[in-house]
Tab-separated table of C-alpha atoms in Angstrom:
chain	number	residue	atom	x	y	z
T	1	MET	CA	43.818	80.331	117.882
T	2	LYS	CA	45.790	78.250	120.340
T	3	THR	CA	47.462	80.055	123.219
T	4	ALA	CA	51.194	79.291	123.486
T	5	VAL	CA	52.452	79.090	127.057
T	6	VAL	CA	55.934	78.432	128.424
T	7	THR	CA	56.079	75.485	130.803
T	8	GLY	CA	59.799	74.688	130.974
T	9	LEU	CA	63.070	76.623	130.965
T	10	GLY	CA	66.614	75.430	130.326
T	11	VAL	CA	69.502	77.884	130.648
T	12	MET	CA	73.183	77.644	129.787
T	13	ALA	CA	74.822	81.024	130.370
T	14	PRO	CA	78.290	82.322	131.229
T	15	ASN	CA	77.041	83.362	134.665
T	16	GLY	CA	74.839	80.386	135.418
T	17	MET	CA	74.374	76.919	133.956
T	18	ASP	CA	70.870	76.446	135.326
T	19	THR	CA	67.870	78.735	135.489
T	20	GLU	CA	67.879	79.693	139.152
T	21	THR	CA	71.652	80.171	139.424
T	22	PHE	CA	71.573	82.358	136.315
T	23	TRP	CA	68.643	84.377	137.649
T	24	SER	CA	70.236	84.847	141.062
T	25	ASN	CA	73.481	86.036	139.511
T	26	ILE	CA	71.661	88.387	137.155
T	27	LEU	CA	69.818	90.000	140.069
T	28	ASP	CA	73.089	90.247	142.006
T	29	GLY	CA	74.857	91.850	139.056
T	30	LYS	CA	77.374	89.012	138.747
T	31	SER	CA	78.952	88.944	135.320
T	32	GLY	CA	80.296	85.984	133.383
T	33	ILE	CA	82.554	88.160	131.221
T	34	ASN	CA	86.256	87.571	131.681
T	35	ARG	CA	89.473	87.025	129.764
T	36	ILE	CA	89.190	84.469	126.968
T	37	GLN	CA	90.414	81.074	128.129
T	38	ARG	CA	89.436	78.878	125.170
T	39	PHE	CA	92.402	79.891	123.004
T	40	ASP	CA	95.517	82.084	122.963
T	41	ALA	CA	93.662	85.405	123.007
T	42	PRO	CA	96.640	87.811	123.361
T	43	ARG	CA	97.311	87.300	119.645
T	44	TYR	CA	93.919	88.803	118.785
T	45	PRO	CA	92.399	92.271	119.275
T	46	VAL	CA	89.497	90.767	121.258
T	47	LYS	CA	90.538	89.882	124.799
T	48	LEU	CA	87.279	89.241	126.663
T	49	ALA	CA	84.240	87.010	126.271
T	50	GLY	CA	81.341	85.500	128.140
T	51	GLU	CA	82.462	81.856	128.183
T	52	LEU	CA	81.047	78.821	129.962
T	53	ALA	CA	84.510	78.214	131.308
T	54	THR	CA	83.622	75.334	133.653
T	55	PHE	CA	81.295	73.465	131.305
T	56	ASP	CA	82.537	69.968	130.435
T	57	PRO	CA	80.234	68.450	127.824
T	58	ALA	CA	81.562	64.965	128.577
T	59	GLU	CA	79.782	65.150	131.932
T	60	HIS	CA	76.412	65.778	130.294
T	61	VAL	CA	76.404	64.507	126.700
T	62	PRO	CA	76.631	60.803	125.744
T	63	SER	CA	80.009	59.883	124.266
T	64	ARG	CA	78.469	58.926	120.930
T	65	LEU	CA	76.891	62.354	120.581
T	66	LEU	CA	80.062	64.138	121.639
T	67	VAL	CA	81.910	63.091	118.502
T	68	GLU	CA	78.915	63.788	116.249
T	69	THR	CA	78.175	67.307	117.475
T	70	SER	CA	79.757	70.668	118.223
T	71	ALA	CA	79.678	73.009	121.205
T	72	MET	CA	76.508	74.784	120.029
T	73	SER	CA	74.673	71.451	120.079
T	74	HIS	CA	76.213	70.343	123.384
T	75	LEU	CA	74.790	73.464	125.012
T	76	ALA	CA	71.376	72.908	123.451
T	77	LEU	CA	71.250	69.219	124.397
T	78	VAL	CA	71.880	70.098	128.033
T	79	ALA	CA	69.513	73.079	128.016
T	80	ALA	CA	66.750	70.990	126.427
T	81	ASP	CA	67.150	68.272	129.063
T	82	LYS	CA	66.796	70.950	131.742
T	83	ALA	CA	63.739	72.478	130.070
T	84	ILE	CA	61.952	69.130	129.684
T	85	LYS	CA	62.730	68.252	133.300
T	86	ASP	CA	61.460	71.645	134.432
T	87	ALA	CA	58.241	71.147	132.469
T	88	GLU	CA	57.806	67.718	134.092
T	89	VAL	CA	56.688	66.304	130.783
T	90	ASP	CA	57.298	62.822	129.440
T	91	PRO	CA	57.418	63.212	125.643
T	92	SER	CA	56.998	59.449	125.195
T	93	GLN	CA	53.450	59.830	126.520
T	94	LEU	CA	52.519	62.338	123.792
T	95	PRO	CA	51.922	61.757	120.059
T	96	GLU	CA	55.393	62.067	118.520
T	97	TYR	CA	54.133	63.790	115.369
T	98	GLU	CA	52.594	66.551	117.504
T	99	LEU	CA	55.992	67.446	119.008
T	100	GLY	CA	58.277	69.899	117.217
T	101	VAL	CA	61.692	71.557	117.469
T	102	ILE	CA	62.628	75.047	116.266
T	103	THR	CA	66.090	76.358	117.116
T	104	ALA	CA	68.249	79.257	116.006
T	105	ASN	CA	71.956	79.498	115.344
T	106	ALA	CA	74.211	82.015	113.615
T	107	THR	CA	77.733	80.613	113.545
T	108	GLY	CA	77.322	76.853	113.327
T	109	GLY	CA	79.814	74.467	114.864
T	110	VAL	CA	82.700	76.698	113.934
T	111	GLU	CA	85.203	75.133	116.333
T	112	VAL	CA	84.596	71.719	114.745
T	113	GLY	CA	85.083	73.176	111.282
T	114	GLN	CA	88.352	74.805	112.294
T	115	ARG	CA	89.639	71.670	114.034
T	116	GLU	CA	88.881	69.362	111.130
T	117	LEU	CA	90.283	71.745	108.503
T	118	GLU	CA	93.477	71.947	110.543
T	119	LYS	CA	93.633	68.149	110.379
T	120	LEU	CA	93.074	68.264	106.622
T	121	TRP	CA	95.985	70.601	105.995
T	122	THR	CA	98.408	69.146	108.554
T	123	GLN	CA	97.617	65.405	108.519
T	124	GLY	CA	95.689	64.705	105.363
T	125	PRO	CA	92.073	63.946	104.381
T	126	GLU	CA	92.002	60.501	105.993
T	127	HIS	CA	92.206	62.203	109.414
T	128	VAL	CA	89.109	64.400	108.917
T	129	SER	CA	86.061	63.291	110.875
T	130	ALA	CA	83.118	62.013	108.882
T	131	TYR	CA	80.905	63.998	111.243
T	132	MET	CA	82.404	67.351	110.264
T	133	SER	CA	79.790	67.951	107.583
T	134	ILE	CA	76.890	67.619	110.000
T	135	ALA	CA	78.418	68.854	113.256
T	136	TRP	CA	79.085	72.363	111.997
T	137	PHE	CA	75.773	72.723	110.138
T	138	TYR	CA	73.284	75.244	111.573
T	139	ALA	CA	70.474	72.693	111.644
T	140	ALA	CA	72.459	70.044	113.521
T	141	THR	CA	71.021	71.065	116.885
T	142	THR	CA	67.417	70.774	115.754
T	143	GLY	CA	68.115	67.389	114.194
T	144	GLN	CA	69.860	66.005	117.267
T	145	LEU	CA	67.120	67.226	119.626
T	146	SER	CA	64.460	65.708	117.380
T	147	ILE	CA	66.231	62.341	117.301
T	148	ARG	CA	67.131	62.307	121.002
T	149	HIS	CA	63.621	63.072	122.250
T	150	LYS	CA	61.644	61.533	119.342
T	151	PHE	CA	60.008	64.821	118.370
T	152	ARG	CA	58.868	63.929	114.865
T	153	GLY	CA	56.555	66.800	114.074
T	154	HIS	CA	57.546	70.098	112.485
T	155	CYS	CA	61.284	70.751	112.903
T	156	GLY	CA	63.343	73.643	111.582
T	157	VAL	CA	66.112	76.165	112.159
T	158	VAL	CA	66.265	79.928	111.691
T	159	VAL	CA	69.442	81.843	110.877
T	160	SER	CA	69.033	85.545	111.675
T	161	GLU	CA	71.920	86.163	114.076
T	162	GLN	CA	70.836	87.874	117.325
T	163	ALA	CA	67.223	88.092	116.161
T	164	GLY	CA	67.234	84.313	115.761
T	165	GLY	CA	66.290	83.251	119.274
T	166	LEU	CA	63.151	85.382	119.104
T	167	ASP	CA	62.387	84.135	115.598
T	168	ALA	CA	62.600	80.548	116.844
T	169	ILE	CA	60.074	81.344	119.567
T	170	GLY	CA	57.766	83.055	117.103
T	171	HIS	CA	57.961	80.180	114.641
T	172	GLY	CA	57.428	77.728	117.475
T	173	ARG	CA	54.183	79.442	118.355
T	174	ARG	CA	53.122	79.158	114.726
T	175	VAL	CA	53.898	75.421	114.769
T	176	LEU	CA	51.773	74.976	117.903
T	177	ARG	CA	48.868	76.381	115.966
T	178	GLN	CA	49.350	73.676	113.324
T	179	ASP	CA	48.026	70.741	115.358
T	180	HIS	CA	51.056	70.454	117.633
T	181	ARG	CA	50.969	70.056	121.403
T	182	LEU	CA	54.521	70.925	122.404
T	183	VAL	CA	57.552	72.527	120.775
T	184	LEU	CA	61.133	72.955	121.939
T	185	VAL	CA	62.263	76.467	120.971
T	186	GLY	CA	65.253	78.702	121.531
T	187	GLY	CA	68.846	79.062	120.479
T	188	THR	CA	72.401	78.395	121.539
T	189	GLU	CA	75.688	79.697	120.263
T	190	SER	CA	79.392	79.006	120.688
T	191	ALA	CA	81.763	80.878	118.402
T	192	MET	CA	84.601	80.741	120.906
T	193	SER	CA	87.412	79.626	118.622
T	194	PRO	CA	89.907	81.717	116.677
T	195	ALA	CA	87.927	81.203	113.470
T	196	GLY	CA	84.687	82.192	115.184
T	197	VAL	CA	86.113	85.418	116.559
T	198	VAL	CA	88.199	86.378	113.518
T	199	ALA	CA	85.103	86.188	111.323
T	200	GLN	CA	83.576	89.028	113.371
T	201	ILE	CA	86.569	91.355	113.473
T	202	PRO	CA	85.881	92.985	110.060
T	203	THR	CA	82.580	94.374	111.366
T	204	ASN	CA	84.537	96.674	113.718
T	205	ASN	CA	81.767	96.095	116.257
T	206	LEU	CA	83.754	94.007	118.738
T	207	SER	CA	85.066	95.602	121.917
T	208	THR	CA	88.848	95.580	122.237
T	209	SER	CA	88.829	96.576	125.897
T	210	ASP	CA	90.628	94.322	128.366
T	211	ASP	CA	88.596	95.567	131.342
T	212	PRO	CA	85.539	93.366	132.037
T	213	ALA	CA	83.825	96.275	133.817
T	214	ALA	CA	84.231	98.643	130.872
T	215	ALA	CA	84.122	96.483	127.756
T	216	PHE	CA	80.390	96.142	127.020
T	217	LEU	CA	78.532	99.388	127.718
T	218	PRO	CA	75.354	99.696	125.632
T	219	PHE	CA	73.758	103.154	125.623
T	220	ASP	CA	76.759	104.573	127.524
T	221	VAL	CA	78.831	107.551	126.349
T	222	ARG	CA	81.829	105.192	126.486
T	223	ALA	CA	80.274	102.434	124.333
T	224	GLY	CA	82.882	100.895	122.060
T	225	GLY	CA	81.519	97.600	120.830
T	226	TYR	CA	80.175	94.336	122.181
T	227	VAL	CA	81.790	91.421	123.975
T	228	PRO	CA	81.177	88.004	122.364
T	229	GLY	CA	79.454	85.381	124.466
T	230	GLU	CA	78.306	81.788	124.293
T	231	GLY	CA	75.334	79.909	125.661
T	232	GLY	CA	71.614	80.425	125.294
T	233	ALA	CA	68.364	78.821	126.354
T	234	ILE	CA	65.787	76.251	125.306
T	235	LEU	CA	62.127	76.670	126.280
T	236	VAL	CA	59.233	74.241	126.292
T	237	ILE	CA	56.155	75.886	124.830
T	238	GLU	CA	52.802	74.165	124.807
T	239	ASP	CA	49.255	74.709	123.761
T	240	ALA	CA	47.612	76.039	126.926
T	241	ASP	CA	44.781	73.510	126.773
T	242	SER	CA	47.182	70.601	126.325
T	243	ALA	CA	49.347	71.822	129.200
T	244	ARG	CA	46.275	72.032	131.412
T	245	GLU	CA	45.093	68.575	130.383
T	246	ARG	CA	48.395	66.923	131.283
T	247	GLY	CA	48.604	68.851	134.569
T	248	ALA	CA	51.677	70.981	133.817
T	249	PRO	CA	52.930	72.045	137.256
T	250	ARG	CA	53.864	75.590	136.235
T	251	VAL	CA	53.245	78.113	133.508
T	252	TYR	CA	55.785	80.923	133.309
T	253	GLY	CA	53.802	83.032	130.896
T	254	GLU	CA	52.302	83.343	127.446
T	255	ILE	CA	54.032	84.025	124.144
T	256	ALA	CA	51.504	86.725	123.382
T	257	GLY	CA	52.990	88.505	120.381
T	258	TYR	CA	55.702	88.186	117.763
T	259	ALA	CA	56.837	90.060	114.677
T	260	ALA	CA	59.898	90.313	112.472
T	261	THR	CA	61.059	92.888	109.942
T	262	PHE	CA	64.087	93.460	107.745
T	263	ASP	CA	65.939	96.730	107.416
T	264	PRO	CA	66.240	98.504	104.073
T	265	ARG	CA	69.500	98.642	102.225
T	266	PRO	CA	72.111	100.835	103.970
T	267	GLY	CA	72.581	104.293	102.519
T	268	GLY	CA	68.991	104.690	101.399
T	269	ASP	CA	66.261	107.048	102.575
T	270	ARG	CA	64.206	104.469	104.469
T	271	PRO	CA	64.745	104.166	108.242
T	272	PRO	CA	65.532	100.963	110.171
T	273	THR	CA	62.498	98.863	111.025
T	274	LEU	CA	63.039	97.802	114.656
T	275	GLU	CA	60.255	100.168	115.726
T	276	GLN	CA	57.928	98.569	113.191
T	277	ALA	CA	58.763	95.083	114.497
T	278	ALA	CA	57.999	96.167	118.059
T	279	ARG	CA	54.709	97.812	117.091
T	280	LEU	CA	53.643	94.764	115.104
T	281	ALA	CA	54.437	92.455	118.018
T	282	LEU	CA	52.428	94.640	120.390
T	283	ALA	CA	49.525	94.636	117.945
T	284	ASP	CA	49.785	90.861	117.588
T	285	ALA	CA	49.528	90.589	121.373
T	286	GLY	CA	46.626	93.031	121.489
T	287	VAL	CA	48.373	95.345	123.950
T	288	GLU	CA	49.027	99.079	123.957
T	289	PRO	CA	52.416	100.624	124.759
T	290	GLY	CA	51.066	101.679	128.142
T	291	ASP	CA	50.479	98.021	129.011
T	292	VAL	CA	54.190	97.163	128.735
T	293	ASP	CA	56.042	97.044	132.053
T	294	VAL	CA	59.595	96.535	130.771
T	295	VAL	CA	61.592	96.364	127.547
T	296	PHE	CA	64.515	93.961	127.236
T	297	ALA	CA	66.779	95.760	124.801
T	298	ASP	CA	68.930	94.264	122.070
T	299	ALA	CA	71.724	96.516	123.441
T	300	TYR	CA	74.379	96.248	120.741
T	301	GLY	CA	77.003	98.371	122.482
T	302	VAL	CA	77.823	100.217	119.229
T	303	PRO	CA	77.008	103.948	119.532
T	304	GLU	CA	75.018	104.442	116.326
T	305	LEU	CA	73.112	101.194	116.812
T	306	ASP	CA	72.366	102.071	120.442
T	307	ARG	CA	70.967	105.429	119.344
T	308	ALA	CA	68.818	103.726	116.722
T	309	GLU	CA	67.366	101.324	119.272
T	310	ALA	CA	66.787	104.081	121.814
T	311	ALA	CA	65.008	106.103	119.117
T	312	ALA	CA	62.734	103.144	118.337
T	313	ILE	CA	61.876	102.683	122.011
T	314	THR	CA	61.186	106.373	122.627
T	315	ALA	CA	59.100	106.614	119.453
T	316	ILE	CA	56.751	104.004	120.904
T	317	PHE	CA	56.833	104.787	124.629
T	318	GLY	CA	58.082	108.377	124.790
T	319	PRO	CA	61.313	109.577	126.414
T	320	ASN	CA	61.945	107.617	129.614
T	321	GLY	CA	58.464	106.192	129.160
T	322	VAL	CA	59.116	102.570	130.124
T	323	PRO	CA	61.803	100.748	132.126
T	324	VAL	CA	64.477	99.305	129.830
T	325	THR	CA	67.086	96.733	130.763
T	326	ALA	CA	69.974	94.841	129.162
T	327	PRO	CA	71.106	91.935	131.375
T	328	LYS	CA	73.308	90.763	128.500
T	329	THR	CA	75.923	93.183	129.839
T	330	MET	CA	76.675	90.240	132.171
T	331	THR	CA	76.856	87.537	129.492
T	332	GLY	CA	78.127	89.198	126.354
T	333	ARG	CA	76.369	89.149	123.008
T	334	ILE	CA	75.254	85.543	122.520
T	335	TYR	CA	73.877	85.943	119.002
T	336	ALA	CA	71.116	83.362	118.401
T	337	GLY	CA	71.166	82.432	122.081
T	338	ALA	CA	70.474	85.967	123.252
T	339	GLY	CA	66.787	86.287	122.389
T	340	ALA	CA	65.895	83.000	124.052
T	341	LEU	CA	67.911	83.916	127.151
T	342	ASP	CA	66.300	87.368	127.308
T	343	THR	CA	62.875	85.752	126.998
T	344	VAL	CA	63.671	83.474	129.942
T	345	THR	CA	64.787	86.519	131.926
T	346	ALA	CA	61.594	88.374	131.025
T	347	LEU	CA	59.468	85.443	132.195
T	348	LEU	CA	61.351	85.307	135.493
T	349	SER	CA	60.776	89.046	135.880
T	350	ILE	CA	57.069	88.386	135.530
T	351	ARG	CA	57.245	85.538	138.021
T	352	ASP	CA	59.111	87.472	140.715
T	353	GLY	CA	57.982	91.061	140.111
T	354	VAL	CA	61.460	92.466	139.614
T	355	ILE	CA	63.338	94.059	136.708
T	356	PRO	CA	66.968	92.912	136.484
T	357	PRO	CA	69.735	95.480	136.121
T	358	THR	CA	72.086	96.582	133.382
T	359	VAL	CA	75.583	96.622	134.862
T	360	ASN	CA	78.566	98.954	134.372
T	361	VAL	CA	76.639	101.550	132.359
T	362	GLY	CA	77.100	105.084	133.704
T	363	THR	CA	76.200	108.259	131.803
T	364	LEU	CA	73.815	107.631	128.946
T	365	ALA	CA	74.904	108.823	125.517
T	366	PRO	CA	73.128	111.770	123.880
T	367	GLY	CA	70.065	110.518	122.036
T	368	CYS	CA	69.535	107.609	124.432
T	369	ASP	CA	66.560	109.010	126.322
T	370	ILE	CA	65.525	105.783	127.979
T	371	ASP	CA	64.804	104.757	131.559
T	372	LEU	CA	67.629	102.237	131.765
T	373	VAL	CA	67.539	100.115	134.925
T	374	ARG	CA	71.125	100.248	136.151
T	375	GLU	CA	73.297	98.502	138.752
T	376	ARG	CA	70.548	97.122	140.969
T	377	PRO	CA	67.220	95.390	140.381
T	378	ARG	CA	64.031	97.427	140.424
T	379	THR	CA	61.059	95.933	142.229
T	380	ALA	CA	57.895	96.483	140.207
T	381	PRO	CA	54.814	94.590	139.096
T	382	VAL	CA	55.639	92.991	135.746
T	383	ARG	CA	52.841	91.454	133.728
T	384	THR	CA	53.881	92.279	130.165
T	385	ALA	CA	57.396	92.458	128.732
T	386	LEU	CA	58.676	93.337	125.267
T	387	VAL	CA	61.887	91.608	124.135
T	388	LEU	CA	63.852	93.058	121.208
T	389	GLY	CA	66.533	91.522	119.020
T	390	ARG	CA	68.538	92.655	115.994
T	391	GLY	CA	70.691	90.458	113.804
T	392	HIS	CA	73.718	91.556	111.815
T	393	GLY	CA	72.632	92.224	108.265
T	394	GLY	CA	69.281	93.866	108.982
T	395	PHE	CA	67.169	91.374	110.950
T	396	ASN	CA	64.751	92.720	113.583
T	397	SER	CA	62.469	90.699	115.847
T	398	ALA	CA	60.231	91.361	118.831
T	399	VAL	CA	58.407	89.059	121.225
T	400	VAL	CA	55.792	89.999	123.808
T	401	VAL	CA	55.451	87.768	126.862
T	402	ARG	CA	52.817	88.235	129.541
T	403	ALA	CA	51.470	86.724	132.694
T	404	THR	CA	48.665	84.195	132.390
T	405	SER	CA	46.944	84.966	135.688
């Protein structure tokens, strides 16, 4: 089967709106989590978020597209431009029906939906934008990327919350194996509006802390929920032979393995299936647990979910058997954008031989017997990384990336 390699990266994160700035800040432990600025947060129990506070879409997105799309798509349009530029590929020189787009999203263009519904109730139906119906739809990003770059092959969207970014990558690899040369994959998210945040409050999983250094503490004895974030990443993946033929200037690594599972119904006798997803992804990649140099954790920040993830990791690798990291402590939980961003971070770890840190986490909670890389980067050879993601409702996904040389 075709080998899927990553040739371009595009990042939009709260602590860096390009790949190298993001990576530098991650290694330096610089967080993008701060007080919510997008709306009047003091009225809500959630005070902090990982926002792209300085991002002005009007500086990057054509005016026509601005009114047709929402923040989730603005982020993806910019990230895709960065990824294509990084790959140094001219899509117009490739067969358009061999180019695909697979993205992930969990919340849709929620800020557009809220804005237009406010217009409906306060001003009347004639003031509601005709673009509302498409701008807040989950698939809008995939459609806009396909139109903008004339990718007319297989296009789709996956909706599996924080597992979604990894699912998009896995499905993208599958598309490459169906007579495609290049696929844009990844996910972006922006739920930073009152409606987007309020919809999450009933889960009781959001952190209510107002201290950015103590709000998002996965695997810590003080863990009390996650901080919402926005952003994500788009990757260019190509068939290795096609990338070689066109002279791709860089290959970050191979998408070597992927698997997804779904948890059983809560309250039953069957255990969660994150461990199964990880084992299946390793088997798909043809690697043993001992071959894995680092695990990028889902890192929910909710005590029982942290214990469940730690148990899955230790079941495969043994207690403290592999370095584990959660750089998302510097971005917040970005939902469908998280898996793609973690995959970018894993590929940069492979490139530079360094494992990025998990910040602010102190004493690990009982039952979390993992070798968590904390506070400062750890220099180490990295050739194979396992990336984990879990989506609200029972989704589990795992991707294995590895060096190509």
